[in-house]
Short mmCIF file of N, CA and C in Angstrom, two decimals:
data_model
loop_
_atom_site.label_atom_id
_atom_site.label_comp_id
_atom_site.label_asym_id
_atom_site.label_seq_id
_atom_site.Cartn_x
_atom_site.Cartn_y
_atom_site.Cartn_z
N MET A 1 0.96 -1.40 -0.12
CA MET A 1 0.12 -0.28 -0.10
C MET A 1 0.87 1.38 -0.03
N PRO A 2 0.55 2.17 -0.61
CA PRO A 2 0.94 3.77 -0.77
C PRO A 2 1.39 4.07 0.49
N ASN A 3 2.35 4.91 0.72
CA ASN A 3 2.75 6.12 2.06
C ASN A 3 2.44 7.12 1.52
N PHE A 4 1.83 8.00 2.52
CA PHE A 4 1.75 9.25 2.69
C PHE A 4 2.16 10.14 3.94
N HIS A 5 2.73 11.28 3.31
CA HIS A 5 3.22 11.67 4.77
C HIS A 5 2.57 12.90 4.98
N ALA A 6 2.01 13.34 6.02
CA ALA A 6 0.74 14.42 6.54
C ALA A 6 1.29 15.09 7.93
N LYS A 7 1.13 16.82 7.74
CA LYS A 7 1.23 17.82 8.74
C LYS A 7 0.27 18.25 9.73
N VAL A 8 -0.35 18.19 10.01
CA VAL A 8 -1.41 17.95 10.89
C VAL A 8 -1.22 19.49 12.36
N GLN A 9 -1.70 20.67 11.70
CA GLN A 9 -1.34 21.97 12.38
C GLN A 9 -2.19 22.00 13.45
N VAL A 10 -1.85 22.20 14.69
CA VAL A 10 -2.88 22.46 15.51
C VAL A 10 -2.80 23.89 16.32
N SER A 11 -3.83 25.32 16.13
CA SER A 11 -3.40 26.13 16.69
C SER A 11 -4.80 26.36 17.72
N LEU A 12 -4.58 27.47 18.77
CA LEU A 12 -5.86 28.06 19.40
C LEU A 12 -6.49 28.79 18.97
N ARG A 13 -7.92 28.40 18.78
CA ARG A 13 -8.55 29.80 18.11
C ARG A 13 -8.12 31.01 18.66
N THR A 14 -8.55 32.29 17.78
CA THR A 14 -7.91 33.32 17.88
C THR A 14 -8.68 33.88 19.28
N SER A 15 -10.10 33.10 19.56
CA SER A 15 -10.87 33.96 20.59
C SER A 15 -9.96 33.55 22.34
N VAL A 16 -9.29 32.77 21.90
CA VAL A 16 -8.74 31.86 23.12
C VAL A 16 -7.13 32.27 23.52
N LEU A 17 -6.99 32.80 24.52
CA LEU A 17 -6.04 33.07 25.34
C LEU A 17 -4.74 32.03 25.13
N ASP A 18 -3.19 32.70 25.17
CA ASP A 18 -2.22 32.67 24.91
C ASP A 18 -1.31 32.91 25.84
N PRO A 19 -1.38 31.97 27.06
CA PRO A 19 -0.63 32.58 28.06
C PRO A 19 0.78 31.95 28.29
N ALA A 20 1.59 30.89 27.43
CA ALA A 20 2.73 30.37 27.13
C ALA A 20 3.30 31.51 26.38
N GLY A 21 2.62 31.79 24.94
CA GLY A 21 3.03 32.35 23.42
C GLY A 21 3.17 34.02 24.54
N GLU A 22 2.51 34.23 25.37
CA GLU A 22 2.29 35.99 26.02
C GLU A 22 3.79 35.72 26.81
N ALA A 23 3.53 34.78 27.72
CA ALA A 23 5.29 34.79 27.92
C ALA A 23 6.19 35.02 27.16
N THR A 24 6.18 34.21 26.37
CA THR A 24 7.34 34.17 25.09
C THR A 24 7.50 35.39 24.66
N LYS A 25 6.38 36.16 24.44
CA LYS A 25 6.98 37.69 23.69
C LYS A 25 7.37 38.68 24.81
N SER A 26 6.75 38.25 25.96
CA SER A 26 7.61 39.15 26.93
C SER A 26 9.04 39.06 27.42
N ALA A 27 9.31 37.52 27.09
CA ALA A 27 10.60 37.21 27.34
C ALA A 27 11.46 37.85 25.79
N ALA A 28 10.90 37.42 24.97
CA ALA A 28 11.60 37.90 23.58
C ALA A 28 11.91 39.48 23.91
N SER A 29 11.02 40.24 24.28
CA SER A 29 11.28 42.02 24.55
C SER A 29 12.50 41.81 25.39
N LYS A 30 12.25 41.49 26.64
CA LYS A 30 13.56 41.32 27.60
C LYS A 30 15.09 41.16 26.84
N LEU A 31 14.91 39.96 26.16
CA LEU A 31 16.03 39.75 24.89
C LEU A 31 16.46 40.44 24.12
N GLY A 32 15.82 41.43 23.74
CA GLY A 32 16.03 42.59 22.88
C GLY A 32 15.41 42.53 21.97
N ILE A 33 14.89 41.36 21.12
CA ILE A 33 14.10 41.06 20.16
C ILE A 33 12.58 42.08 19.98
N LYS A 34 12.63 43.13 19.10
CA LYS A 34 11.30 44.38 19.41
C LYS A 34 10.59 43.75 18.51
N GLY A 35 9.27 44.30 18.47
CA GLY A 35 8.47 44.64 17.02
C GLY A 35 7.74 43.58 16.86
N ILE A 36 7.66 42.64 17.44
CA ILE A 36 6.61 41.22 17.88
C ILE A 36 5.40 41.78 18.21
N SER A 37 4.17 41.38 17.12
CA SER A 37 2.87 41.99 17.64
C SER A 37 2.16 40.95 17.99
N LYS A 38 2.46 39.83 17.70
CA LYS A 38 1.93 38.65 17.95
C LYS A 38 2.57 37.34 18.08
N LEU A 39 2.35 36.99 18.61
CA LEU A 39 3.15 35.11 19.17
C LEU A 39 2.38 33.99 19.78
N ARG A 40 2.13 33.21 18.63
CA ARG A 40 1.17 32.18 19.63
C ARG A 40 1.63 30.88 19.01
N ILE A 41 1.31 30.10 20.23
CA ILE A 41 2.24 28.62 20.27
C ILE A 41 0.84 27.87 19.88
N GLY A 42 1.34 26.73 18.52
CA GLY A 42 0.72 25.78 18.70
C GLY A 42 1.02 24.58 18.30
N LYS A 43 0.43 23.23 17.98
CA LYS A 43 1.53 21.66 18.08
C LYS A 43 1.62 21.69 16.11
N ALA A 44 2.67 20.92 15.71
CA ALA A 44 2.36 20.53 14.61
C ALA A 44 3.00 19.02 14.49
N ILE A 45 2.15 18.46 14.32
CA ILE A 45 2.15 16.64 14.05
C ILE A 45 2.79 15.94 12.53
N ASP A 46 3.95 15.43 12.65
CA ASP A 46 4.36 14.79 11.43
C ASP A 46 4.11 13.30 11.56
N ILE A 47 3.03 13.01 10.51
CA ILE A 47 2.61 11.34 10.92
C ILE A 47 3.27 10.92 9.12
N ASP A 48 3.29 9.53 9.50
CA ASP A 48 3.69 8.90 7.68
C ASP A 48 2.63 7.59 8.15
N ILE A 49 1.75 7.58 6.95
CA ILE A 49 0.25 6.55 7.19
C ILE A 49 0.80 5.61 5.89
N GLU A 50 0.45 4.36 5.96
CA GLU A 50 -0.25 3.88 5.03
C GLU A 50 -1.75 3.74 4.86
N ALA A 51 -1.93 4.15 3.35
CA ALA A 51 -3.38 3.38 3.30
C ALA A 51 -3.58 3.00 1.45
N SER A 52 -4.82 2.70 1.06
CA SER A 52 -4.90 2.32 -0.02
C SER A 52 -4.70 3.78 -0.98
N ASP A 53 -5.16 4.79 -0.41
CA ASP A 53 -5.39 5.70 -1.40
C ASP A 53 -5.31 7.30 -0.65
N LEU A 54 -5.68 8.24 -1.47
CA LEU A 54 -5.17 9.58 -0.76
C LEU A 54 -6.43 10.05 -0.28
N ASN A 55 -7.74 9.63 -0.60
CA ASN A 55 -8.59 9.78 0.01
C ASN A 55 -8.99 8.86 1.39
N GLU A 56 -8.48 7.86 1.61
CA GLU A 56 -8.93 7.14 2.51
C GLU A 56 -7.69 7.35 3.60
N ALA A 57 -6.66 7.92 3.38
CA ALA A 57 -5.35 8.60 4.08
C ALA A 57 -5.87 9.42 4.77
N LYS A 58 -6.65 10.28 4.02
CA LYS A 58 -7.30 11.92 4.22
C LYS A 58 -8.35 11.71 5.15
N SER A 59 -9.52 10.67 5.35
CA SER A 59 -10.30 10.70 5.98
C SER A 59 -9.67 9.59 7.42
N GLN A 60 -8.41 8.68 7.37
CA GLN A 60 -8.40 8.80 8.98
C GLN A 60 -7.50 9.54 9.71
N LEU A 61 -6.85 10.76 8.62
CA LEU A 61 -6.14 11.57 9.34
C LEU A 61 -7.05 12.51 9.69
N GLU A 62 -8.35 13.21 9.29
CA GLU A 62 -9.27 13.92 9.58
C GLU A 62 -10.19 13.56 11.05
N LEU A 63 -10.02 11.87 10.98
CA LEU A 63 -10.97 10.96 12.37
C LEU A 63 -9.58 11.30 13.30
N LEU A 64 -8.25 11.21 13.09
CA LEU A 64 -7.53 11.34 14.07
C LEU A 64 -7.12 12.84 14.35
N SER A 65 -7.71 14.16 13.88
CA SER A 65 -7.29 14.97 13.79
C SER A 65 -8.63 15.92 14.92
N ASP A 66 -9.60 15.20 14.54
CA ASP A 66 -10.79 15.81 15.12
C ASP A 66 -10.80 15.24 16.65
N ARG A 67 -10.44 13.73 16.48
CA ARG A 67 -10.62 12.93 17.97
C ARG A 67 -9.38 12.94 19.34
N LEU A 68 -8.01 13.11 18.57
CA LEU A 68 -6.95 12.85 19.40
C LEU A 68 -6.33 13.89 19.03
N LEU A 69 -5.78 14.86 18.32
CA LEU A 69 -4.83 15.54 18.43
C LEU A 69 -5.62 17.02 18.48
N ALA A 70 -6.66 17.49 18.39
CA ALA A 70 -7.30 18.62 18.80
C ALA A 70 -8.64 18.43 19.77
N ASN A 71 -8.37 19.97 20.54
CA ASN A 71 -9.05 19.76 21.34
C ASN A 71 -10.21 20.82 20.52
N PRO A 72 -11.56 20.23 20.06
CA PRO A 72 -12.15 21.32 19.08
C PRO A 72 -13.03 22.51 19.78
N VAL A 73 -12.81 22.59 21.28
CA VAL A 73 -13.38 23.40 22.08
C VAL A 73 -12.53 24.97 22.21
N ILE A 74 -11.22 24.64 21.87
CA ILE A 74 -10.80 25.60 22.17
C ILE A 74 -9.31 25.29 20.87
N GLU A 75 -9.32 24.35 19.86
CA GLU A 75 -8.49 24.67 18.71
C GLU A 75 -9.27 24.33 17.35
N ASP A 76 -8.24 25.18 16.66
CA ASP A 76 -8.73 24.68 15.38
C ASP A 76 -7.55 23.78 14.63
N TRP A 77 -7.35 22.87 13.61
CA TRP A 77 -6.52 22.06 12.96
C TRP A 77 -6.75 22.22 11.12
N THR A 78 -5.55 21.97 10.46
CA THR A 78 -4.99 22.17 9.44
C THR A 78 -4.64 21.05 9.41
N LEU A 79 -4.76 19.79 7.49
CA LEU A 79 -4.08 18.92 7.58
C LEU A 79 -3.36 19.40 6.32
N ASP A 80 -2.40 18.93 5.86
CA ASP A 80 -1.45 19.21 4.97
C ASP A 80 -0.83 17.59 4.25
N LEU A 81 -1.70 17.01 3.28
CA LEU A 81 -1.19 16.09 2.95
C LEU A 81 -0.48 14.99 1.92
N ASN A 82 0.24 14.43 1.59
CA ASN A 82 1.36 14.38 0.32
C ASN A 82 1.63 12.61 0.29
N PRO A 83 1.64 12.44 -0.74
CA PRO A 83 2.16 11.28 -1.20
C PRO A 83 3.60 11.43 -0.87
N ALA A 84 4.03 9.96 0.00
CA ALA A 84 5.44 9.83 0.66
C ALA A 84 6.46 9.96 -0.81
N SER A 85 7.54 10.90 -0.79
CA SER A 85 8.56 10.76 -1.60
C SER A 85 9.06 9.03 -2.40
N LEU A 86 8.90 8.95 -3.65
CA LEU A 86 9.60 7.99 -4.36
C LEU A 86 10.64 7.35 -2.98
N SER A 87 11.05 7.78 -2.94
CA SER A 87 12.30 7.00 -1.89
C SER A 87 12.52 6.45 -0.89
N SER A 88 11.18 6.86 -0.17
CA SER A 88 10.89 6.33 1.16
C SER A 88 9.57 5.18 1.10
N SER A 89 9.09 5.48 -0.21
CA SER A 89 7.54 4.98 0.08
C SER A 89 7.65 3.50 -0.75
N ASN A 90 8.48 3.29 -1.38
CA ASN A 90 8.77 2.12 -1.59
C ASN A 90 7.63 0.79 -1.97
N MET B 1 7.43 51.08 9.47
CA MET B 1 7.73 49.65 9.19
C MET B 1 6.85 48.60 8.77
N PRO B 2 7.45 48.14 7.80
CA PRO B 2 6.92 47.01 6.95
C PRO B 2 6.53 45.75 7.93
N ASN B 3 5.65 44.89 7.74
CA ASN B 3 5.12 43.85 8.95
C ASN B 3 5.31 42.54 7.87
N PHE B 4 5.78 41.67 9.11
CA PHE B 4 6.41 40.00 8.36
C PHE B 4 5.52 39.39 9.12
N HIS B 5 4.98 37.87 8.42
CA HIS B 5 4.34 36.85 9.14
C HIS B 5 5.51 35.87 9.01
N ALA B 6 5.69 34.92 10.18
CA ALA B 6 6.62 34.06 10.03
C ALA B 6 6.09 33.00 11.04
N LYS B 7 6.23 32.03 10.92
CA LYS B 7 5.91 30.38 10.72
C LYS B 7 7.13 29.95 11.37
N VAL B 8 7.47 29.39 13.35
CA VAL B 8 8.67 28.44 13.26
C VAL B 8 8.20 27.17 13.32
N GLN B 9 8.61 26.42 13.22
CA GLN B 9 8.53 24.67 13.49
C GLN B 9 9.63 24.37 14.31
N VAL B 10 9.52 23.95 15.28
CA VAL B 10 10.38 23.16 16.20
C VAL B 10 10.16 21.91 16.24
N SER B 11 10.84 20.81 16.05
CA SER B 11 10.75 19.50 15.96
C SER B 11 11.66 19.02 17.03
N LEU B 12 11.51 17.98 17.49
CA LEU B 12 11.99 16.82 18.17
C LEU B 12 13.55 16.28 17.32
N ARG B 13 14.49 16.46 17.56
CA ARG B 13 15.34 15.57 16.91
C ARG B 13 15.12 14.14 16.48
N THR B 14 15.40 13.32 15.61
CA THR B 14 14.90 11.78 15.28
C THR B 14 15.77 11.16 15.78
N SER B 15 16.49 11.25 16.83
CA SER B 15 17.39 10.80 17.78
C SER B 15 16.12 10.76 19.22
N VAL B 16 15.67 11.89 19.48
CA VAL B 16 15.10 11.92 20.70
C VAL B 16 14.05 11.21 20.95
N LEU B 17 13.53 10.72 21.98
CA LEU B 17 12.32 9.90 22.16
C LEU B 17 10.94 11.08 22.06
N ASP B 18 10.08 10.16 21.73
CA ASP B 18 8.69 11.27 21.82
C ASP B 18 7.63 10.80 22.19
N PRO B 19 7.42 9.87 23.94
CA PRO B 19 6.28 9.93 24.35
C PRO B 19 5.11 10.09 24.18
N ALA B 20 4.77 11.25 23.89
CA ALA B 20 3.60 11.76 23.73
C ALA B 20 3.64 11.26 22.46
N GLY B 21 4.01 11.33 21.21
CA GLY B 21 3.64 11.00 20.11
C GLY B 21 3.82 9.40 19.93
N GLU B 22 4.29 8.98 20.71
CA GLU B 22 4.08 7.45 21.33
C GLU B 22 2.67 7.07 21.59
N ALA B 23 2.51 8.03 22.88
CA ALA B 23 1.02 7.38 23.28
C ALA B 23 0.07 7.89 22.05
N THR B 24 0.13 8.95 21.55
CA THR B 24 -0.76 9.31 20.65
C THR B 24 -0.70 8.18 19.56
N LYS B 25 -0.24 8.07 18.98
CA LYS B 25 0.16 6.85 18.13
C LYS B 25 -0.74 5.28 18.37
N SER B 26 -0.25 4.99 19.69
CA SER B 26 -1.39 4.05 20.53
C SER B 26 -2.37 4.10 20.85
N ALA B 27 -2.90 5.55 21.00
CA ALA B 27 -4.32 5.48 21.38
C ALA B 27 -5.31 5.65 19.65
N ALA B 28 -4.24 6.20 18.54
CA ALA B 28 -5.01 5.86 17.59
C ALA B 28 -4.76 4.64 16.97
N SER B 29 -4.54 4.03 16.80
CA SER B 29 -4.86 2.17 16.57
C SER B 29 -6.04 1.74 17.66
N LYS B 30 -6.01 2.20 19.10
CA LYS B 30 -7.69 1.71 19.63
C LYS B 30 -8.54 2.36 18.74
N LEU B 31 -8.46 3.30 18.41
CA LEU B 31 -9.45 4.38 17.80
C LEU B 31 -9.92 3.62 16.41
N GLY B 32 -8.99 2.79 15.98
CA GLY B 32 -9.10 1.91 14.95
C GLY B 32 -8.60 2.60 13.65
N ILE B 33 -7.84 3.77 14.18
CA ILE B 33 -6.71 4.04 12.88
C ILE B 33 -5.39 3.38 12.72
N LYS B 34 -5.45 2.94 11.61
CA LYS B 34 -4.69 1.81 11.09
C LYS B 34 -2.94 2.26 10.38
N GLY B 35 -2.20 1.77 10.33
CA GLY B 35 -1.95 2.52 9.20
C GLY B 35 0.13 3.41 9.89
N ILE B 36 -0.48 3.93 10.76
CA ILE B 36 0.52 5.21 11.06
C ILE B 36 1.67 4.58 11.62
N SER B 37 2.86 4.78 10.66
CA SER B 37 4.18 4.49 11.10
C SER B 37 5.07 4.70 11.96
N LYS B 38 4.70 6.12 11.92
CA LYS B 38 5.24 8.01 12.27
C LYS B 38 4.41 8.68 12.83
N LEU B 39 4.66 8.76 14.06
CA LEU B 39 3.74 10.10 14.28
C LEU B 39 4.64 10.87 15.63
N ARG B 40 5.13 11.97 15.52
CA ARG B 40 5.94 12.66 16.16
C ARG B 40 5.41 14.43 16.52
N ILE B 41 5.01 14.54 17.86
CA ILE B 41 4.61 16.10 18.09
C ILE B 41 5.84 17.40 18.28
N GLY B 42 5.61 18.03 17.30
CA GLY B 42 6.02 19.30 17.62
C GLY B 42 5.64 20.60 17.93
N LYS B 43 6.25 21.91 17.77
CA LYS B 43 5.80 23.10 18.04
C LYS B 43 5.58 23.62 17.17
N ALA B 44 4.26 24.70 16.37
CA ALA B 44 4.40 25.40 15.32
C ALA B 44 4.09 26.78 16.04
N ILE B 45 5.10 28.17 15.83
CA ILE B 45 4.76 29.11 16.46
C ILE B 45 4.81 30.00 15.55
N ASP B 46 3.30 30.81 15.60
CA ASP B 46 2.74 31.66 14.66
C ASP B 46 3.73 33.43 15.26
N ILE B 47 4.49 34.33 14.24
CA ILE B 47 4.52 34.87 14.94
C ILE B 47 4.36 36.37 13.66
N ASP B 48 3.78 37.24 14.06
CA ASP B 48 3.52 38.96 13.34
C ASP B 48 4.91 39.89 14.07
N ILE B 49 5.70 40.28 12.96
CA ILE B 49 6.83 40.74 13.76
C ILE B 49 6.84 42.21 12.60
N GLU B 50 7.36 43.32 13.31
CA GLU B 50 7.33 44.35 12.61
C GLU B 50 9.09 44.79 12.60
N ALA B 51 9.73 45.04 10.91
CA ALA B 51 11.30 45.11 11.37
C ALA B 51 11.31 45.87 9.61
N SER B 52 12.57 46.77 9.43
CA SER B 52 13.19 47.18 8.51
C SER B 52 13.14 46.93 7.35
N ASP B 53 13.42 45.73 7.23
CA ASP B 53 13.73 44.59 5.84
C ASP B 53 13.54 43.45 6.34
N LEU B 54 13.31 42.65 5.37
CA LEU B 54 13.30 41.13 5.66
C LEU B 54 14.25 40.41 6.18
N ASN B 55 15.54 40.81 5.99
CA ASN B 55 16.91 40.30 6.28
C ASN B 55 16.69 41.01 8.36
N GLU B 56 16.70 41.90 8.25
CA GLU B 56 16.29 42.57 9.76
C GLU B 56 15.45 41.59 10.49
N ALA B 57 14.36 41.26 10.18
CA ALA B 57 13.26 40.35 10.68
C ALA B 57 13.66 38.76 10.87
N LYS B 58 14.66 38.63 9.57
CA LYS B 58 14.98 36.98 9.57
C LYS B 58 15.67 36.87 11.35
N SER B 59 17.21 37.79 10.90
CA SER B 59 17.76 37.94 12.26
C SER B 59 17.31 38.02 13.40
N GLN B 60 16.37 38.63 13.38
CA GLN B 60 15.56 38.32 15.01
C GLN B 60 14.78 37.51 15.05
N LEU B 61 14.70 36.99 14.55
CA LEU B 61 13.70 35.05 14.47
C LEU B 61 14.55 34.27 14.62
N GLU B 62 15.69 34.15 14.32
CA GLU B 62 16.39 33.38 14.27
C GLU B 62 17.01 33.48 15.96
N LEU B 63 17.05 34.47 16.16
CA LEU B 63 18.03 34.29 17.75
C LEU B 63 17.00 34.16 18.34
N LEU B 64 15.72 34.40 18.60
CA LEU B 64 14.00 33.79 18.83
C LEU B 64 14.23 32.66 19.01
N SER B 65 14.30 31.83 17.82
CA SER B 65 14.42 30.62 17.72
C SER B 65 15.51 29.74 18.35
N ASP B 66 16.45 30.42 18.20
CA ASP B 66 17.31 29.70 18.64
C ASP B 66 17.96 29.48 20.70
N ARG B 67 17.06 31.07 20.90
CA ARG B 67 17.54 31.40 22.01
C ARG B 67 16.01 30.92 23.15
N LEU B 68 15.10 30.73 22.51
CA LEU B 68 13.84 30.76 23.75
C LEU B 68 12.63 29.95 22.95
N LEU B 69 12.76 29.61 21.45
CA LEU B 69 11.42 28.46 20.86
C LEU B 69 11.61 27.21 21.25
N ALA B 70 13.74 27.12 21.15
CA ALA B 70 13.79 25.34 20.73
C ALA B 70 14.58 25.07 21.56
N ASN B 71 14.82 24.19 22.43
CA ASN B 71 16.03 24.15 22.94
C ASN B 71 17.17 23.16 21.99
N PRO B 72 18.09 23.70 21.72
CA PRO B 72 18.88 23.35 20.41
C PRO B 72 19.70 21.86 21.26
N VAL B 73 19.44 21.47 22.27
CA VAL B 73 19.92 20.17 22.57
C VAL B 73 18.88 19.04 22.34
N ILE B 74 18.05 18.88 21.99
CA ILE B 74 17.03 18.48 21.67
C ILE B 74 16.60 18.43 20.30
N GLU B 75 16.40 20.02 20.02
CA GLU B 75 15.38 20.28 19.14
C GLU B 75 15.87 20.54 18.15
N ASP B 76 14.86 20.79 16.94
CA ASP B 76 15.76 21.70 15.59
C ASP B 76 14.47 22.23 15.16
N TRP B 77 14.69 23.59 14.71
CA TRP B 77 13.55 24.40 14.30
C TRP B 77 14.04 24.60 12.56
N THR B 78 12.88 25.45 12.31
CA THR B 78 12.90 26.10 10.43
C THR B 78 11.60 26.80 10.57
N LEU B 79 12.61 28.03 9.53
CA LEU B 79 11.70 29.50 9.97
C LEU B 79 11.23 29.36 8.33
N ASP B 80 10.12 30.28 8.62
CA ASP B 80 8.98 30.23 7.35
C ASP B 80 8.63 31.99 7.26
N LEU B 81 9.08 32.80 6.68
CA LEU B 81 8.93 34.71 6.50
C LEU B 81 8.54 35.12 5.61
N ASN B 82 7.57 35.33 5.26
CA ASN B 82 6.94 36.17 4.30
C ASN B 82 6.66 37.52 5.07
N PRO B 83 6.67 37.98 3.71
CA PRO B 83 6.10 39.85 4.58
C PRO B 83 4.39 39.76 4.28
N ALA B 84 3.67 40.20 5.30
CA ALA B 84 2.80 39.97 5.49
C ALA B 84 1.69 40.64 4.72
N SER B 85 0.77 40.51 3.67
CA SER B 85 -0.29 40.26 2.58
C SER B 85 -0.65 41.91 3.01
N LEU B 86 -0.93 42.56 1.69
CA LEU B 86 -1.09 43.80 1.43
C LEU B 86 -2.38 44.41 2.73
N SER B 87 -3.06 43.66 2.61
CA SER B 87 -4.67 44.24 3.65
C SER B 87 -4.23 43.90 4.88
N SER B 88 -2.93 43.38 5.32
CA SER B 88 -3.02 43.42 7.21
C SER B 88 -1.46 44.45 7.37
N SER B 89 -0.77 44.50 5.85
CA SER B 89 0.58 45.14 6.37
C SER B 89 0.95 46.53 6.74
N ASN B 90 -0.31 47.36 6.21
CA ASN B 90 -0.09 48.73 6.39
C ASN B 90 0.45 49.48 6.75
#
């Protein structure tokens, strides 16, 4: 079966506070890095999955993102899915 | 000064174990999602920064990534930097 490589980006909804991001922004300013107006920390999940086709991989990963990777109450996610390169798909 | 939008991706080095990723992979399997051969969890940081030019923004963000966002002992990072779209750069 073909292999696919996926990247799921999970980010806090804009209406949700991000204390870790705010703390990092404040620390950046103390480090002398000026001009940052926004800094928000999300998750990036790298996944290799084997599936019969792209649609099958997509539906599996959508289920995974909805049920395990993101908390839909406070987070949004986006999925970027591609066939694995020939060298690693074997 | 122009605005720039940056995305910093922080990922664990391949030689470093990722227990959270392993737990998620195991949970995915119990949820009926088959075929996942790799699942690793990293960070994705969204940043808006104002700087005199692209090079200035890049050097500020490289400093930020090296010093605050990533732990260079166990993590690698990549920077994706673009001018903010005209509608929001103002």
